[in-house]
């Protein structure tokens, strides 16, 4: 079963955790690294199973802790090209192998999950939401669309 927890949602910071079997991902990391780590632990998720950070768009309330978490856990950050170009100078040094550029509307496999970014309207370079699939389930996360 897909498991989901919102660590933060709103103008003060956004971060969502999705896990399935041995794979976990963060959708956005717009909180302090300590807050994200604490939220993952309080939700009883294994931080060692977090395999990537998927960014919806480059606003600070979505990326504030992305660089910190990538460096701490040695995990990749996933974003489309326009988002990467807009956020790369805001998140600190990231290992080249942890900077993953994706194309919208294509499905990617990460461990036990399939992730498909889709375009959403927002006042940013190229905002996306995510469809996230397990073997038999699907959930979608889309922020800042109202």
Short mmCIF file of N, CA and C in Angstrom, two decimals:
data_model
loop_
_atom_site.label_atom_id
_atom_site.label_comp_id
_atom_site.label_asym_id
_atom_site.label_seq_id
_atom_site.Cartn_x
_atom_site.Cartn_y
_atom_site.Cartn_z
N UNK A 1 0.83 -1.17 0.00
CA UNK A 1 0.00 0.00 0.00
C UNK A 1 0.89 1.25 0.00
N UNK A 2 0.53 2.20 -0.86
CA UNK A 2 1.21 3.49 -0.84
C UNK A 2 0.96 4.17 0.50
N UNK A 3 2.00 4.73 1.08
CA UNK A 3 1.85 5.49 2.33
C UNK A 3 2.23 6.94 2.06
N UNK A 4 1.47 7.84 2.65
CA UNK A 4 1.65 9.27 2.41
C UNK A 4 1.62 10.03 3.73
N UNK A 5 2.46 11.04 3.82
CA UNK A 5 2.43 11.95 4.97
C UNK A 5 2.84 13.34 4.50
N UNK A 6 2.05 14.34 4.90
CA UNK A 6 2.41 15.72 4.64
C UNK A 6 3.20 16.23 5.84
N UNK A 7 4.44 16.62 5.61
CA UNK A 7 5.26 17.21 6.67
C UNK A 7 5.00 18.70 6.74
N UNK A 8 4.65 19.30 5.63
CA UNK A 8 4.31 20.72 5.59
C UNK A 8 3.60 21.04 4.30
N UNK A 9 2.63 21.93 4.40
CA UNK A 9 1.90 22.34 3.21
C UNK A 9 1.39 23.76 3.43
N UNK A 10 1.87 24.68 2.61
CA UNK A 10 1.46 26.07 2.74
C UNK A 10 2.61 27.00 2.48
N UNK A 11 2.37 28.28 2.66
CA UNK A 11 3.39 29.27 2.34
C UNK A 11 4.61 29.21 3.24
N UNK A 12 4.51 28.56 4.40
CA UNK A 12 5.68 28.43 5.27
C UNK A 12 6.56 27.25 4.89
N UNK A 13 6.10 26.39 3.98
CA UNK A 13 6.94 25.30 3.50
C UNK A 13 6.14 24.07 3.12
N UNK A 14 6.59 23.40 2.08
CA UNK A 14 5.91 22.22 1.55
C UNK A 14 6.86 21.04 1.50
N UNK A 15 6.38 19.91 1.98
CA UNK A 15 7.15 18.67 1.90
C UNK A 15 6.20 17.51 2.14
N UNK A 16 6.23 16.55 1.23
CA UNK A 16 5.37 15.37 1.30
C UNK A 16 6.24 14.14 1.17
N UNK A 17 5.90 13.10 1.93
CA UNK A 17 6.62 11.84 1.87
C UNK A 17 5.68 10.77 1.33
N UNK A 18 6.17 10.01 0.34
CA UNK A 18 5.41 8.89 -0.20
C UNK A 18 6.34 7.67 -0.16
N UNK A 19 5.82 6.56 0.39
CA UNK A 19 6.61 5.34 0.43
C UNK A 19 5.79 4.16 -0.06
N UNK A 20 6.51 3.20 -0.60
CA UNK A 20 5.93 1.93 -1.01
C UNK A 20 7.03 0.89 -0.95
N UNK A 21 6.78 -0.18 -0.21
CA UNK A 21 7.78 -1.22 0.01
C UNK A 21 9.08 -0.59 0.49
N UNK A 22 10.17 -0.76 -0.26
CA UNK A 22 11.48 -0.26 0.16
C UNK A 22 11.87 1.06 -0.48
N UNK A 23 10.92 1.80 -1.02
CA UNK A 23 11.23 3.05 -1.70
C UNK A 23 10.40 4.19 -1.11
N UNK A 24 11.08 5.27 -0.78
CA UNK A 24 10.41 6.48 -0.34
C UNK A 24 10.91 7.66 -1.15
N UNK A 25 10.04 8.63 -1.35
CA UNK A 25 10.44 9.86 -2.02
C UNK A 25 9.88 11.05 -1.25
N UNK A 26 10.53 12.19 -1.43
CA UNK A 26 9.99 13.45 -0.98
C UNK A 26 9.45 14.18 -2.20
N UNK A 27 8.29 14.75 -2.09
CA UNK A 27 7.80 15.67 -3.10
C UNK A 27 7.93 17.04 -2.47
N UNK A 28 8.88 17.80 -2.96
CA UNK A 28 9.29 19.10 -2.44
C UNK A 28 10.02 18.94 -1.11
N UNK A 29 10.81 19.94 -0.80
CA UNK A 29 11.57 19.98 0.46
C UNK A 29 11.73 21.44 0.85
N UNK A 30 10.60 22.08 1.12
CA UNK A 30 10.59 23.52 1.37
C UNK A 30 10.63 23.90 2.83
N UNK A 31 11.13 23.02 3.66
CA UNK A 31 11.28 23.27 5.09
C UNK A 31 12.75 23.10 5.46
N UNK A 32 13.11 23.48 6.66
CA UNK A 32 14.48 23.26 7.13
C UNK A 32 14.76 21.75 7.17
N UNK A 33 16.01 21.39 6.92
CA UNK A 33 16.40 19.98 6.91
C UNK A 33 16.03 19.25 8.19
N UNK A 34 16.25 19.89 9.35
CA UNK A 34 15.91 19.27 10.63
C UNK A 34 14.41 19.03 10.75
N UNK A 35 13.61 19.94 10.24
CA UNK A 35 12.16 19.79 10.29
C UNK A 35 11.72 18.63 9.41
N UNK A 36 12.32 18.52 8.24
CA UNK A 36 11.99 17.40 7.33
C UNK A 36 12.38 16.08 7.97
N UNK A 37 13.60 16.01 8.49
CA UNK A 37 14.08 14.78 9.13
C UNK A 37 13.18 14.39 10.30
N UNK A 38 12.83 15.35 11.13
CA UNK A 38 11.96 15.09 12.28
C UNK A 38 10.58 14.63 11.81
N UNK A 39 10.05 15.25 10.77
CA UNK A 39 8.74 14.86 10.25
C UNK A 39 8.73 13.45 9.71
N UNK A 40 9.79 13.07 9.02
CA UNK A 40 9.89 11.70 8.49
C UNK A 40 9.91 10.71 9.65
N UNK A 41 10.68 11.02 10.69
CA UNK A 41 10.77 10.13 11.85
C UNK A 41 9.44 10.06 12.61
N UNK A 42 8.79 11.21 12.81
CA UNK A 42 7.51 11.23 13.53
C UNK A 42 6.43 10.47 12.77
N UNK A 43 6.51 10.45 11.46
CA UNK A 43 5.54 9.71 10.65
C UNK A 43 5.88 8.23 10.56
N UNK A 44 6.95 7.83 11.25
CA UNK A 44 7.39 6.44 11.31
C UNK A 44 7.80 5.90 9.94
N UNK A 45 8.44 6.77 9.13
CA UNK A 45 9.02 6.35 7.87
C UNK A 45 10.52 6.15 8.10
N UNK A 46 11.10 5.21 7.41
CA UNK A 46 12.54 4.95 7.49
C UNK A 46 13.27 5.92 6.56
N UNK A 47 14.01 6.85 7.14
CA UNK A 47 14.70 7.88 6.35
C UNK A 47 15.69 7.26 5.37
N UNK A 48 16.20 6.08 5.67
CA UNK A 48 17.14 5.41 4.77
C UNK A 48 16.48 4.92 3.49
N UNK A 49 15.15 4.85 3.47
CA UNK A 49 14.42 4.41 2.28
C UNK A 49 14.08 5.57 1.35
N UNK A 50 14.40 6.79 1.74
CA UNK A 50 14.15 7.95 0.87
C UNK A 50 15.18 7.91 -0.25
N UNK A 51 14.70 7.83 -1.49
CA UNK A 51 15.60 7.65 -2.63
C UNK A 51 15.69 8.87 -3.55
N UNK A 52 14.86 9.87 -3.32
CA UNK A 52 14.91 11.03 -4.19
C UNK A 52 13.98 12.13 -3.71
N UNK A 53 14.26 13.34 -4.20
CA UNK A 53 13.45 14.52 -3.92
C UNK A 53 12.92 15.01 -5.26
N UNK A 54 11.60 15.07 -5.38
CA UNK A 54 10.96 15.50 -6.61
C UNK A 54 10.40 16.90 -6.40
N UNK A 55 10.91 17.85 -7.14
CA UNK A 55 10.55 19.26 -6.97
C UNK A 55 9.41 19.63 -7.91
N UNK A 56 8.40 20.33 -7.36
CA UNK A 56 7.29 20.78 -8.18
C UNK A 56 7.61 22.07 -8.91
N UNK A 57 8.30 22.99 -8.24
CA UNK A 57 8.72 24.25 -8.85
C UNK A 57 9.72 24.95 -7.93
N UNK A 58 10.30 26.02 -8.41
CA UNK A 58 11.49 26.61 -7.79
C UNK A 58 11.25 27.60 -6.65
N UNK A 59 10.03 27.82 -6.23
CA UNK A 59 9.79 28.79 -5.16
C UNK A 59 10.38 28.27 -3.84
N UNK A 60 10.85 29.21 -3.01
CA UNK A 60 11.60 28.84 -1.80
C UNK A 60 10.80 27.96 -0.85
N UNK A 61 9.48 28.11 -0.80
CA UNK A 61 8.69 27.27 0.09
C UNK A 61 8.56 25.83 -0.42
N UNK A 62 9.22 25.53 -1.54
CA UNK A 62 9.25 24.18 -2.09
C UNK A 62 10.67 23.61 -2.19
N UNK A 63 11.69 24.47 -2.05
CA UNK A 63 13.07 23.99 -2.25
C UNK A 63 14.02 24.29 -1.09
N UNK A 64 13.57 25.01 -0.07
CA UNK A 64 14.45 25.49 1.00
C UNK A 64 15.40 24.41 1.54
N UNK A 65 14.90 23.22 1.80
CA UNK A 65 15.72 22.15 2.37
C UNK A 65 16.18 21.10 1.38
N UNK A 66 15.94 21.31 0.10
CA UNK A 66 16.28 20.29 -0.90
C UNK A 66 17.78 20.00 -0.95
N UNK A 67 18.58 21.04 -1.01
CA UNK A 67 20.03 20.83 -1.06
C UNK A 67 20.55 20.15 0.19
N UNK A 68 20.07 20.59 1.33
CA UNK A 68 20.49 20.01 2.61
C UNK A 68 20.16 18.52 2.65
N UNK A 69 18.93 18.16 2.27
CA UNK A 69 18.52 16.76 2.32
C UNK A 69 19.28 15.92 1.29
N UNK A 70 19.53 16.48 0.12
CA UNK A 70 20.29 15.75 -0.89
C UNK A 70 21.70 15.44 -0.38
N UNK A 71 22.33 16.45 0.21
CA UNK A 71 23.69 16.24 0.74
C UNK A 71 23.69 15.29 1.93
N UNK A 72 22.73 15.43 2.83
CA UNK A 72 22.66 14.60 4.03
C UNK A 72 22.44 13.14 3.70
N UNK A 73 21.50 12.86 2.80
CA UNK A 73 21.14 11.48 2.47
C UNK A 73 21.84 10.95 1.22
N UNK A 74 22.60 11.81 0.54
CA UNK A 74 23.25 11.48 -0.72
C UNK A 74 22.24 10.91 -1.72
N UNK A 75 21.17 11.70 -1.94
CA UNK A 75 20.11 11.30 -2.85
C UNK A 75 19.91 12.35 -3.93
N UNK A 76 19.38 11.94 -5.06
CA UNK A 76 19.18 12.89 -6.17
C UNK A 76 17.97 13.80 -5.96
N UNK A 77 18.07 14.95 -6.60
CA UNK A 77 16.96 15.88 -6.72
C UNK A 77 16.49 15.81 -8.17
N UNK A 78 15.19 15.63 -8.36
CA UNK A 78 14.60 15.51 -9.69
C UNK A 78 13.78 16.76 -9.98
N UNK A 79 14.00 17.35 -11.15
CA UNK A 79 13.23 18.51 -11.60
C UNK A 79 13.38 18.64 -13.10
N UNK A 80 12.43 19.33 -13.72
CA UNK A 80 12.57 19.56 -15.16
C UNK A 80 13.62 20.66 -15.40
N UNK A 81 14.02 20.82 -16.63
CA UNK A 81 15.14 21.71 -16.96
C UNK A 81 14.89 23.15 -16.53
N UNK A 82 13.72 23.69 -16.81
CA UNK A 82 13.46 25.09 -16.45
C UNK A 82 13.49 25.29 -14.94
N UNK A 83 12.98 24.32 -14.20
CA UNK A 83 13.02 24.42 -12.74
C UNK A 83 14.45 24.33 -12.24
N UNK A 84 15.24 23.40 -12.78
CA UNK A 84 16.65 23.29 -12.39
C UNK A 84 17.38 24.61 -12.64
N UNK A 85 17.18 25.20 -13.80
CA UNK A 85 17.86 26.45 -14.14
C UNK A 85 17.48 27.56 -13.16
N UNK A 86 16.26 27.55 -12.68
CA UNK A 86 15.78 28.58 -11.76
C UNK A 86 16.17 28.34 -10.31
N UNK A 87 16.45 27.11 -9.93
CA UNK A 87 16.72 26.83 -8.52
C UNK A 87 18.17 26.48 -8.19
N UNK A 88 18.98 26.17 -9.20
CA UNK A 88 20.31 25.63 -8.91
C UNK A 88 21.17 26.55 -8.06
N UNK A 89 21.04 27.86 -8.20
CA UNK A 89 21.84 28.78 -7.40
C UNK A 89 21.26 29.02 -6.02
N UNK A 90 20.10 28.46 -5.72
CA UNK A 90 19.42 28.68 -4.44
C UNK A 90 19.55 27.51 -3.47
N UNK A 91 20.05 26.35 -3.93
CA UNK A 91 20.03 25.16 -3.07
C UNK A 91 21.43 24.68 -2.66
N UNK A 92 22.46 25.42 -3.03
CA UNK A 92 23.81 25.03 -2.65
C UNK A 92 24.39 23.99 -3.60
N UNK A 93 25.58 23.55 -3.27
CA UNK A 93 26.29 22.58 -4.12
C UNK A 93 25.64 21.21 -4.04
N UNK A 94 25.36 20.67 -5.20
CA UNK A 94 24.79 19.32 -5.33
C UNK A 94 25.72 18.52 -6.21
N UNK A 95 25.99 17.27 -5.80
CA UNK A 95 26.79 16.40 -6.65
C UNK A 95 26.14 16.30 -8.02
N UNK A 96 26.98 16.28 -9.04
CA UNK A 96 26.45 16.22 -10.40
C UNK A 96 25.54 15.01 -10.60
N UNK A 97 25.91 13.86 -10.03
CA UNK A 97 25.08 12.66 -10.20
C UNK A 97 23.76 12.75 -9.44
N UNK A 98 23.64 13.71 -8.53
CA UNK A 98 22.39 13.90 -7.79
C UNK A 98 21.52 15.02 -8.38
N UNK A 99 21.89 15.51 -9.54
CA UNK A 99 21.09 16.51 -10.26
C UNK A 99 20.44 15.81 -11.45
N UNK A 100 19.18 15.45 -11.32
CA UNK A 100 18.50 14.68 -12.35
C UNK A 100 17.44 15.55 -13.02
N UNK A 101 17.57 15.68 -14.33
CA UNK A 101 16.61 16.45 -15.12
C UNK A 101 15.65 15.47 -15.79
N UNK A 102 14.35 15.73 -15.66
CA UNK A 102 13.37 14.88 -16.30
C UNK A 102 12.55 15.69 -17.31
N UNK A 103 11.87 14.96 -18.17
CA UNK A 103 10.90 15.55 -19.09
C UNK A 103 9.51 15.36 -18.50
N UNK A 104 8.68 16.39 -18.59
CA UNK A 104 7.30 16.27 -18.16
C UNK A 104 6.59 15.22 -19.01
N UNK A 105 5.58 14.61 -18.42
CA UNK A 105 4.71 13.66 -19.11
C UNK A 105 5.41 12.39 -19.59
N UNK A 106 6.47 12.02 -18.89
CA UNK A 106 7.11 10.71 -19.11
C UNK A 106 7.17 10.01 -17.76
N UNK A 107 7.06 8.69 -17.79
CA UNK A 107 7.07 7.91 -16.56
C UNK A 107 8.48 7.43 -16.25
N UNK A 108 8.86 7.57 -14.98
CA UNK A 108 10.19 7.19 -14.52
C UNK A 108 10.04 6.17 -13.39
N UNK A 109 10.94 5.21 -13.33
CA UNK A 109 10.93 4.19 -12.29
C UNK A 109 12.03 4.51 -11.30
N UNK A 110 11.67 4.51 -10.03
CA UNK A 110 12.63 4.69 -8.95
C UNK A 110 12.31 3.64 -7.90
N UNK A 111 13.13 2.61 -7.83
CA UNK A 111 12.87 1.53 -6.89
C UNK A 111 11.52 0.89 -7.16
N UNK A 112 10.67 0.89 -6.12
CA UNK A 112 9.35 0.26 -6.21
C UNK A 112 8.26 1.19 -6.71
N UNK A 113 8.62 2.43 -7.05
CA UNK A 113 7.64 3.42 -7.48
C UNK A 113 7.82 3.80 -8.95
N UNK A 114 6.71 4.20 -9.56
CA UNK A 114 6.75 4.86 -10.86
C UNK A 114 6.24 6.27 -10.64
N UNK A 115 6.93 7.24 -11.23
CA UNK A 115 6.60 8.65 -11.04
C UNK A 115 6.44 9.30 -12.40
N UNK A 116 5.32 10.02 -12.57
CA UNK A 116 5.06 10.70 -13.84
C UNK A 116 4.73 12.17 -13.56
N UNK A 117 5.66 13.07 -13.88
CA UNK A 117 5.37 14.49 -13.72
C UNK A 117 4.42 15.00 -14.81
N UNK A 118 3.54 15.93 -14.42
CA UNK A 118 2.62 16.53 -15.38
C UNK A 118 2.57 18.03 -15.14
N UNK A 119 2.39 18.79 -16.19
CA UNK A 119 2.38 20.25 -16.11
C UNK A 119 1.16 20.75 -15.37
N UNK A 120 1.37 21.81 -14.58
CA UNK A 120 0.27 22.49 -13.89
C UNK A 120 0.44 23.99 -14.08
N UNK A 121 -0.65 24.73 -14.00
CA UNK A 121 -0.54 26.20 -14.12
C UNK A 121 -0.09 26.81 -12.81
N UNK A 122 0.93 27.65 -12.86
CA UNK A 122 1.43 28.35 -11.67
C UNK A 122 2.39 29.43 -12.14
N UNK A 123 2.62 30.43 -11.32
CA UNK A 123 3.51 31.53 -11.69
C UNK A 123 4.97 31.17 -11.41
N UNK A 124 5.44 30.17 -12.11
CA UNK A 124 6.83 29.72 -12.00
C UNK A 124 7.29 29.31 -13.39
N UNK A 125 8.53 28.88 -13.49
CA UNK A 125 9.09 28.55 -14.80
C UNK A 125 8.37 27.40 -15.50
N UNK A 126 8.17 26.28 -14.79
CA UNK A 126 7.55 25.11 -15.41
C UNK A 126 7.06 24.16 -14.32
N UNK A 127 6.05 24.59 -13.58
CA UNK A 127 5.55 23.82 -12.43
C UNK A 127 4.95 22.49 -12.86
N UNK A 128 5.11 21.49 -11.99
CA UNK A 128 4.55 20.17 -12.24
C UNK A 128 3.85 19.65 -10.98
N UNK A 129 2.97 18.70 -11.21
CA UNK A 129 2.46 17.82 -10.18
C UNK A 129 3.00 16.44 -10.48
N UNK A 130 2.71 15.48 -9.63
CA UNK A 130 3.23 14.13 -9.83
C UNK A 130 2.13 13.09 -9.67
N UNK A 131 2.06 12.17 -10.61
CA UNK A 131 1.32 10.93 -10.45
C UNK A 131 2.33 9.91 -9.94
N UNK A 132 1.97 9.22 -8.89
CA UNK A 132 2.87 8.25 -8.26
C UNK A 132 2.13 6.91 -8.22
N UNK A 133 2.80 5.89 -8.72
CA UNK A 133 2.17 4.58 -8.87
C UNK A 133 2.93 3.51 -8.09
N UNK A 134 2.17 2.63 -7.46
CA UNK A 134 2.71 1.37 -6.95
C UNK A 134 2.22 0.28 -7.90
N UNK A 135 2.26 -0.96 -7.48
CA UNK A 135 1.81 -2.04 -8.36
C UNK A 135 0.32 -1.90 -8.70
N UNK A 136 -0.51 -1.52 -7.72
CA UNK A 136 -1.95 -1.50 -7.93
C UNK A 136 -2.60 -0.17 -7.57
N UNK A 137 -1.83 0.81 -7.16
CA UNK A 137 -2.40 2.06 -6.69
C UNK A 137 -1.79 3.25 -7.41
N UNK A 138 -2.52 4.35 -7.34
CA UNK A 138 -2.04 5.62 -7.90
C UNK A 138 -2.44 6.73 -6.96
N UNK A 139 -1.55 7.68 -6.76
CA UNK A 139 -1.90 8.91 -6.06
C UNK A 139 -1.30 10.06 -6.83
N UNK A 140 -1.87 11.23 -6.67
CA UNK A 140 -1.37 12.41 -7.36
C UNK A 140 -1.15 13.52 -6.34
N UNK A 141 -0.10 14.28 -6.56
CA UNK A 141 0.20 15.44 -5.73
C UNK A 141 0.36 16.63 -6.67
N UNK A 142 -0.44 17.64 -6.43
CA UNK A 142 -0.34 18.90 -7.19
C UNK A 142 -0.53 20.04 -6.20
N UNK A 143 0.41 20.95 -6.17
CA UNK A 143 0.36 22.05 -5.22
C UNK A 143 0.22 23.38 -5.95
N UNK A 144 -0.20 24.40 -5.22
CA UNK A 144 -0.24 25.78 -5.71
C UNK A 144 -1.04 25.94 -7.00
N UNK A 145 -2.15 25.24 -7.11
CA UNK A 145 -2.94 25.34 -8.33
C UNK A 145 -4.27 26.07 -8.13
N UNK A 146 -4.55 26.48 -6.89
CA UNK A 146 -5.85 27.11 -6.60
C UNK A 146 -5.80 28.61 -6.65
#
